[in-house]
Short mmCIF file of C-alpha atoms in Angstrom, two decimals:
data_model
loop_
_atom_site.label_atom_id
_atom_site.label_comp_id
_atom_site.label_asym_id
_atom_site.label_seq_id
_atom_site.Cartn_x
_atom_site.Cartn_y
_atom_site.Cartn_z
CA SER A 56 70.27 41.48 -57.29
CA GLY A 57 73.55 41.18 -55.82
CA LEU A 58 74.45 44.58 -56.55
CA ALA A 59 70.94 45.45 -54.59
CA THR A 60 71.63 43.35 -52.13
CA SER A 61 74.73 45.35 -51.34
CA GLY A 62 72.93 49.00 -51.31
CA LEU A 63 73.22 49.95 -54.85
CA ARG A 64 70.41 51.09 -57.08
CA PRO A 65 71.65 49.06 -60.54
CA VAL A 66 69.70 50.00 -63.81
CA CYS A 67 69.80 46.97 -65.88
CA ALA A 68 69.96 48.59 -69.59
CA ILE A 69 68.78 45.49 -72.00
CA TYR A 70 66.32 45.26 -75.49
CA SER A 71 62.91 44.21 -73.99
CA THR A 72 63.48 40.49 -76.22
CA PHE A 73 66.32 39.21 -74.62
CA LEU A 74 65.31 40.14 -70.62
CA GLN A 75 63.07 37.21 -71.93
CA ARG A 76 65.82 34.68 -72.16
CA GLY A 77 66.57 35.61 -68.39
CA TYR A 78 62.49 35.58 -67.19
CA ASP A 79 62.92 33.24 -64.34
CA GLN A 80 66.29 35.18 -62.82
CA VAL A 81 63.89 38.10 -62.98
CA PHE A 82 61.25 36.21 -60.79
CA GLN A 83 63.99 34.45 -58.27
CA GLU A 84 66.31 36.94 -58.02
CA VAL A 85 64.32 40.19 -58.23
CA ILE A 86 60.83 39.84 -57.46
CA LEU A 87 61.04 37.09 -54.47
CA GLN A 88 63.79 39.29 -52.88
CA ARG A 89 62.16 42.77 -53.52
CA LEU A 90 64.67 44.24 -55.03
CA PRO A 91 65.18 48.10 -56.12
CA VAL A 92 66.45 46.59 -59.74
CA LEU A 93 65.06 48.74 -62.88
CA PHE A 94 65.16 46.83 -66.06
CA ALA A 95 65.54 49.95 -69.10
CA MET A 96 63.47 47.77 -71.81
CA ASP A 97 64.68 49.61 -75.01
CA ARG A 98 63.60 48.29 -78.31
CA GLY A 99 59.88 47.79 -76.60
CA GLY A 100 57.59 47.51 -79.59
CA LEU A 101 58.04 46.85 -82.96
CA VAL A 102 61.41 46.82 -84.06
CA GLY A 103 61.70 46.64 -87.87
CA GLU A 104 64.63 45.27 -90.03
CA ASP A 105 66.44 43.88 -87.16
CA GLY A 106 64.32 41.12 -87.56
CA ALA A 107 61.85 38.87 -85.69
CA THR A 108 64.13 38.07 -82.63
CA HIS A 109 64.44 41.45 -81.78
CA ASN A 110 60.66 43.05 -81.70
CA GLY A 111 59.78 43.32 -77.97
CA LEU A 112 55.72 42.74 -78.19
CA TYR A 113 55.87 40.51 -74.87
CA ASP A 114 57.11 42.65 -72.00
CA ILE A 115 54.35 43.49 -70.45
CA SER A 116 52.62 40.53 -70.56
CA TYR A 117 55.48 38.59 -68.68
CA LEU A 118 56.52 40.81 -66.40
CA ARG A 119 52.93 42.28 -65.11
CA CYS A 120 52.02 39.36 -63.85
CA MET A 121 54.60 39.14 -61.10
CA PRO A 122 54.13 40.86 -57.63
CA GLY A 123 55.60 44.19 -56.53
CA ILE A 124 56.71 45.50 -59.80
CA VAL A 125 56.15 48.69 -61.42
CA LEU A 126 55.80 48.94 -64.91
CA MET A 127 55.67 52.34 -67.21
CA ALA A 128 56.56 53.89 -70.25
CA PRO A 129 57.11 57.25 -71.84
CA LYS A 130 55.65 59.26 -74.17
CA ASP A 131 58.87 61.48 -75.00
CA GLY A 132 62.04 61.94 -73.80
CA ASP A 133 61.30 64.44 -70.94
CA GLU A 134 59.01 62.07 -69.52
CA LEU A 135 61.49 59.12 -69.69
CA HIS A 136 64.43 61.03 -67.53
CA ALA A 137 61.42 61.56 -64.88
CA MET A 138 60.46 57.92 -64.83
CA MET A 139 64.18 57.00 -64.44
CA GLN A 140 64.03 59.17 -61.20
CA LEU A 141 61.38 57.67 -60.07
CA ALA A 142 62.15 54.38 -60.61
CA LEU A 143 65.69 55.24 -58.60
CA GLN A 144 63.61 56.23 -55.84
CA LEU A 145 61.05 53.59 -55.53
CA PRO A 146 61.61 50.93 -52.41
CA GLY A 147 61.54 47.63 -54.97
CA PRO A 148 61.93 46.27 -58.24
CA SER A 149 60.74 48.30 -61.55
CA GLY A 150 60.46 48.39 -65.66
CA ILE A 151 60.41 51.45 -68.80
CA ARG A 152 59.26 50.30 -71.85
CA TYR A 153 60.92 52.67 -74.56
CA ALA A 154 60.74 52.40 -78.19
CA ARG A 155 63.59 52.30 -80.87
CA GLY A 156 65.38 55.70 -81.83
CA ASN A 157 65.17 58.86 -80.91
CA ALA A 158 62.69 60.18 -78.45
CA PRO A 159 60.98 63.27 -79.30
CA GLU A 160 60.80 65.94 -76.77
CA ALA A 161 57.88 66.77 -75.39
CA HIS A 162 57.56 69.94 -77.59
CA GLU A 163 57.86 67.84 -80.21
CA LEU A 164 54.77 66.18 -79.97
CA VAL A 165 52.06 66.69 -82.89
CA GLY A 166 48.72 67.84 -81.95
CA TRP A 167 49.63 68.85 -78.58
CA HIS A 168 50.29 71.76 -77.12
CA GLY A 169 50.21 71.71 -73.27
CA ARG A 170 52.61 71.08 -70.31
CA SER A 171 53.20 67.38 -68.89
CA THR A 172 51.66 67.63 -65.09
CA PRO A 173 53.91 66.18 -62.60
CA LEU A 174 54.53 62.06 -62.47
CA GLU A 175 53.01 60.81 -59.98
CA LEU A 176 52.79 56.40 -59.35
CA GLY A 177 50.44 55.00 -60.93
CA ARG A 178 48.77 58.26 -62.92
CA MET A 179 47.35 58.90 -65.70
CA GLU A 180 47.55 62.40 -67.41
CA VAL A 181 44.93 63.92 -70.13
CA VAL A 182 46.89 65.43 -73.30
CA ARG A 183 44.32 66.43 -75.25
CA GLU A 184 41.15 67.11 -74.25
CA GLY A 185 37.75 66.08 -76.62
CA SER A 186 34.24 64.82 -76.09
CA ASP A 187 33.56 62.63 -79.06
CA GLY A 188 35.51 59.67 -77.86
CA ALA A 189 39.14 58.42 -76.39
CA VAL A 190 42.29 57.19 -77.02
CA LEU A 191 44.49 55.79 -73.91
CA ALA A 192 47.34 55.32 -75.51
CA TYR A 193 50.49 53.55 -73.47
CA GLY A 194 54.57 55.01 -74.28
CA HIS A 195 55.57 56.00 -77.45
CA MET A 196 51.97 55.51 -79.05
CA VAL A 197 50.47 58.59 -77.26
CA GLN A 198 52.54 60.13 -80.61
CA THR A 199 50.05 58.12 -82.91
CA ALA A 200 46.99 59.07 -80.40
CA LEU A 201 47.77 62.48 -81.23
CA GLU A 202 47.88 62.45 -84.77
CA ALA A 203 44.70 60.71 -85.26
CA ALA A 204 42.91 63.49 -83.26
CA ALA A 205 44.62 65.83 -85.37
CA LEU A 206 42.81 63.77 -88.99
CA LEU A 207 39.58 63.16 -86.76
CA ALA A 208 39.48 67.73 -85.57
CA GLN A 209 39.63 67.62 -89.65
CA ARG A 210 36.30 66.00 -90.02
CA GLY A 211 34.96 67.97 -86.56
CA ILE A 212 35.59 65.10 -84.20
CA GLN A 213 37.48 65.71 -81.22
CA ILE A 214 38.60 62.67 -79.21
CA GLU A 215 40.33 62.82 -75.90
CA VAL A 216 43.89 61.84 -76.11
CA VAL A 217 45.23 60.17 -72.49
CA ASN A 218 48.91 58.89 -71.99
CA ALA A 219 48.60 56.10 -69.32
CA ARG A 220 51.83 56.18 -68.25
CA PHE A 221 51.61 53.16 -65.75
CA CYS A 222 50.40 50.04 -66.75
CA LYS A 223 51.30 48.80 -63.12
CA PRO A 224 49.94 49.54 -60.90
CA LEU A 225 47.23 51.04 -63.26
CA ASP A 226 45.45 53.94 -62.88
CA GLU A 227 42.70 52.15 -62.36
CA GLN A 228 40.10 55.33 -60.94
CA GLY A 229 41.42 57.22 -64.06
CA VAL A 230 40.47 54.51 -66.43
CA LEU A 231 36.70 54.00 -64.81
CA ALA A 232 36.26 57.81 -65.38
CA LEU A 233 37.41 57.81 -68.82
CA CYS A 234 35.26 55.31 -69.63
CA ASP A 235 32.41 56.56 -68.03
CA ARG A 236 33.27 59.83 -69.52
CA HIS A 237 32.90 58.68 -73.41
CA ASP A 238 30.70 56.11 -75.67
CA ARG A 239 34.14 54.86 -77.22
CA VAL A 240 37.50 54.06 -75.92
CA VAL A 241 40.34 52.58 -77.75
CA THR A 242 43.48 51.57 -75.85
CA LEU A 243 46.65 51.93 -78.05
CA GLU A 244 49.81 50.50 -77.43
CA ASP A 245 52.66 48.74 -79.53
CA HIS A 246 52.84 45.20 -77.66
CA SER A 247 50.68 41.80 -78.37
CA LYS A 248 47.32 42.38 -77.32
CA VAL A 249 47.53 39.01 -75.45
CA GLY A 250 47.96 40.38 -71.96
CA GLY A 251 49.48 43.54 -73.42
CA PHE A 252 47.92 47.13 -71.39
CA GLY A 253 44.54 46.83 -73.15
CA SER A 254 44.15 43.52 -71.59
CA ALA A 255 45.35 45.25 -68.20
CA VAL A 256 42.23 48.17 -68.83
CA LEU A 257 39.69 45.20 -69.58
CA GLU A 258 40.18 43.19 -66.60
CA CYS A 259 39.91 46.41 -64.92
CA LEU A 260 36.70 47.30 -66.11
CA ALA A 261 35.48 43.21 -65.25
CA ALA A 262 36.33 43.83 -61.89
CA HIS A 263 34.97 47.35 -61.17
CA GLY A 264 32.43 48.14 -63.97
CA PRO A 265 30.03 48.50 -65.34
CA VAL A 266 30.65 51.59 -67.38
CA ARG A 267 29.38 53.56 -70.17
CA ALA A 268 31.85 52.86 -72.89
CA GLN A 269 32.66 50.78 -75.07
CA VAL A 270 36.11 49.56 -74.82
CA GLN A 271 38.04 48.21 -77.86
CA VAL A 272 42.18 47.16 -77.84
CA MET A 273 44.23 48.07 -80.44
CA GLY A 274 47.88 46.24 -80.25
CA VAL A 275 49.80 44.15 -82.54
CA PRO A 276 47.79 41.14 -83.67
CA ASP A 277 48.85 37.31 -82.10
CA ASP A 278 51.03 36.22 -85.06
CA ILE A 279 54.56 36.29 -85.69
CA LEU A 280 55.70 39.41 -88.04
CA GLU A 281 57.61 38.66 -91.06
CA HIS A 282 60.71 40.62 -91.76
CA MET A 283 60.17 44.29 -92.98
CA SER A 284 60.48 47.90 -92.18
CA ARG A 285 58.69 49.17 -88.52
CA ASN A 286 56.25 51.47 -90.67
CA GLN A 287 55.65 48.50 -92.86
CA MET A 288 54.55 46.34 -89.53
CA LEU A 289 52.81 49.08 -88.52
CA GLU A 290 50.50 49.48 -91.62
CA GLN A 291 50.20 45.42 -91.36
CA CYS A 292 49.42 45.84 -88.00
CA GLY A 293 46.76 48.20 -88.25
CA LEU A 294 48.57 50.60 -85.91
CA THR A 295 48.91 53.92 -87.82
CA ALA A 296 47.18 56.71 -86.99
CA ARG A 297 45.31 57.04 -89.99
CA HIS A 298 43.96 53.28 -88.36
CA VAL A 299 43.66 54.67 -85.61
CA ALA A 300 41.53 57.55 -86.60
CA GLU A 301 39.30 54.89 -89.09
CA ARG A 302 37.85 53.38 -85.48
CA PHE A 303 36.01 56.81 -84.79
CA LEU A 304 34.63 56.74 -88.56
CA ALA A 305 33.62 52.87 -88.51
CA ALA A 306 29.71 52.66 -88.75
CA SER A 307 30.19 51.99 -84.72
CA PHE A 308 30.98 55.01 -84.43
CA HIS A 309 29.94 57.67 -87.17
CA ALA A 310 28.06 56.19 -89.52
CA SER A 311 27.77 59.13 -91.66
CA ARG A 312 31.58 60.23 -91.56
CA GLY A 313 32.90 57.87 -94.48
CA ALA A 314 36.65 56.54 -94.45
CA LEU A 315 39.93 58.74 -94.30
CA ARG A 316 41.99 58.52 -97.69
#
């Protein structure tokens, strides 16, 4: 915050879980003064072998309640670069969450053959079209949503996949339009279901609904996770592509289609 008051544009690169330890400083030193500090939050989401202390499962919920902050999450490396450039132009504080490991390039995303639309503050993008439902995914979970869409396409089910990009400001008009296009919409995030991206979507619908869609939230359960690999965590939390696809094959979606094997 001292650097920001001197006219610089500081980037605070920090693990999501470690930023929790400076929570009061985020508010007192940055938010209250509306300073243009960028929090680059590594290990946003399930981490795996680093243990329970390193899972970054709460940054959306503990930051989106703070006034004036912009929160975003990229689907790939190209979008992370664009978000960094956008953040450094903003007049106030911002945060970008991204996962542990290497970020895929846009052309490496499974089941997506299009081009990213230009990044615009508070706007989502459609990355795959479909008429049998939709997944509104945040950050790197867009890849999981695309993989689920590919599985469902094998069963004749075409779902729309949307890259949310921003949690705050949320694309409220985009959310409402999406939920009026479909009977079923699933939000998908690598974050606690309590107070996370899905909660922001439901708050939007509560304020501006009603809408056509039944909306379900997929995220990390409200529990402490034991030490295990990230893939094991995703399986335990029901956040794999197979789990997402089965939401659309369940009785409330397509009763006659059966389960994935």
